Phi, psi and omega in degrees: 000134179290140179285146176291154180302126178062006181054034179284143172301148183303322182293326178290316177300317180297320179292319177299316179295321179298315179297318181294317180293323178298318180287322179299319179299322180292330181301326184269359179279145171301150184305319182296319180292320179297321178295321178294320178296318179298316180295333182278319190247349174286160177268119179243104184307322183298336177293326174280324178299328179298329180288335184259322185206087182297331181294326178294320178293317179298319178297322179294318177298317179296322178295320177295320181297328178290337178271313184199127176297323180298316179298318180295319179294320179294319178298319179294325177297313180294332181284324192245347190292308192288154177293134178302333181293339180265356185304318187281356172277336191295333177295349174248316187297331181299333183291342181266002179249145177225155185279337182194170176295327178296314177303313180295317182297317179297316178295324179297320178298313180292324178295317178296319184290315187253339176286326184299307179296327178293316180296322180294321182279316186274337187092161188299310184296316181291325176299313179296318179298316179299315183294314181292318178290331173296323176297319178297317179298322177295318177297320179296320179294319179297319178294320182299325183271325184231067187293343182249008180295134183247004174278144181285139175253131179224163174117152182271009188302319182294318177296320178293324177297327176297321176297319178300313180298318178293319181297328181300340183271357179211347187293341179260011176268155178301137177080008184298325184253016179294139178259346176285129186301319181294319179296321179293322180294333181268005179297148182291165178298165176302144178293139174281171183296320179296319178295321179295319181295328180279346184267113183295327179296317179295316180298318178294319179300310181290319180298318178297317182297314180296317181297318180297317181291320178294320180295311181292328179293324182273327188244341187265177175239156187287086172020055176081002184280307184198188177274003180284145178292156178299140183278071183294334177298321178294321178299314181294321177300316178295317180300311181297323177299311180298319180296315185279326186266356184310318181300333180290339184253352183285118184276359177257159173061031174282143180291000000 
């Protein structure tokens, strides 16, 4: 039997194709329609902030207006265009949108690298649940830090970060990358926090990820999407969710 390209689990390949097709479809949309789609399905923290403190959102709009009328008008469009009934979809739907092919390609590389071992260990359904809930956790973290932000957030990075966090608990254990089903079934339990702290490989792995996100968040731009800074808070929210919630999704070693 011929090996699949890159030996990726089917669920990871399917998710990569879904993300690519979603972005490809947007390429052929008129700019006005694409903007409406973005306003409908991107995550805009201020839309939730409006439910809690409308004065904070108004103050943010006024601050934007003092800088640029165009920015204020665009922010108001993102705040008011979409139907309120679709608001609660956006903490997940934003993950299927990307700002550019570069943005998508970078996320695709990380999804293939860290989603594959997670999917092999957790199984397809649990992998998808972890990834989608990681996206929700990322949106929640972004909202917690920037509740009145009116710029749209897009990208699968928070969900992928959840895979990264979950992977940190087993990728340095024996048998983590085994493709043989029996070898995977005999893999040891997820590493505990004390064990992770003692493991220099894990610390380097996690430290590199945090340093990269902090650097890009402070100095980088969102992969061709806009002039908005990278939503590193969402990445960290997704990562922490994956790290802490991994035992809930691990289909091995259940009592």
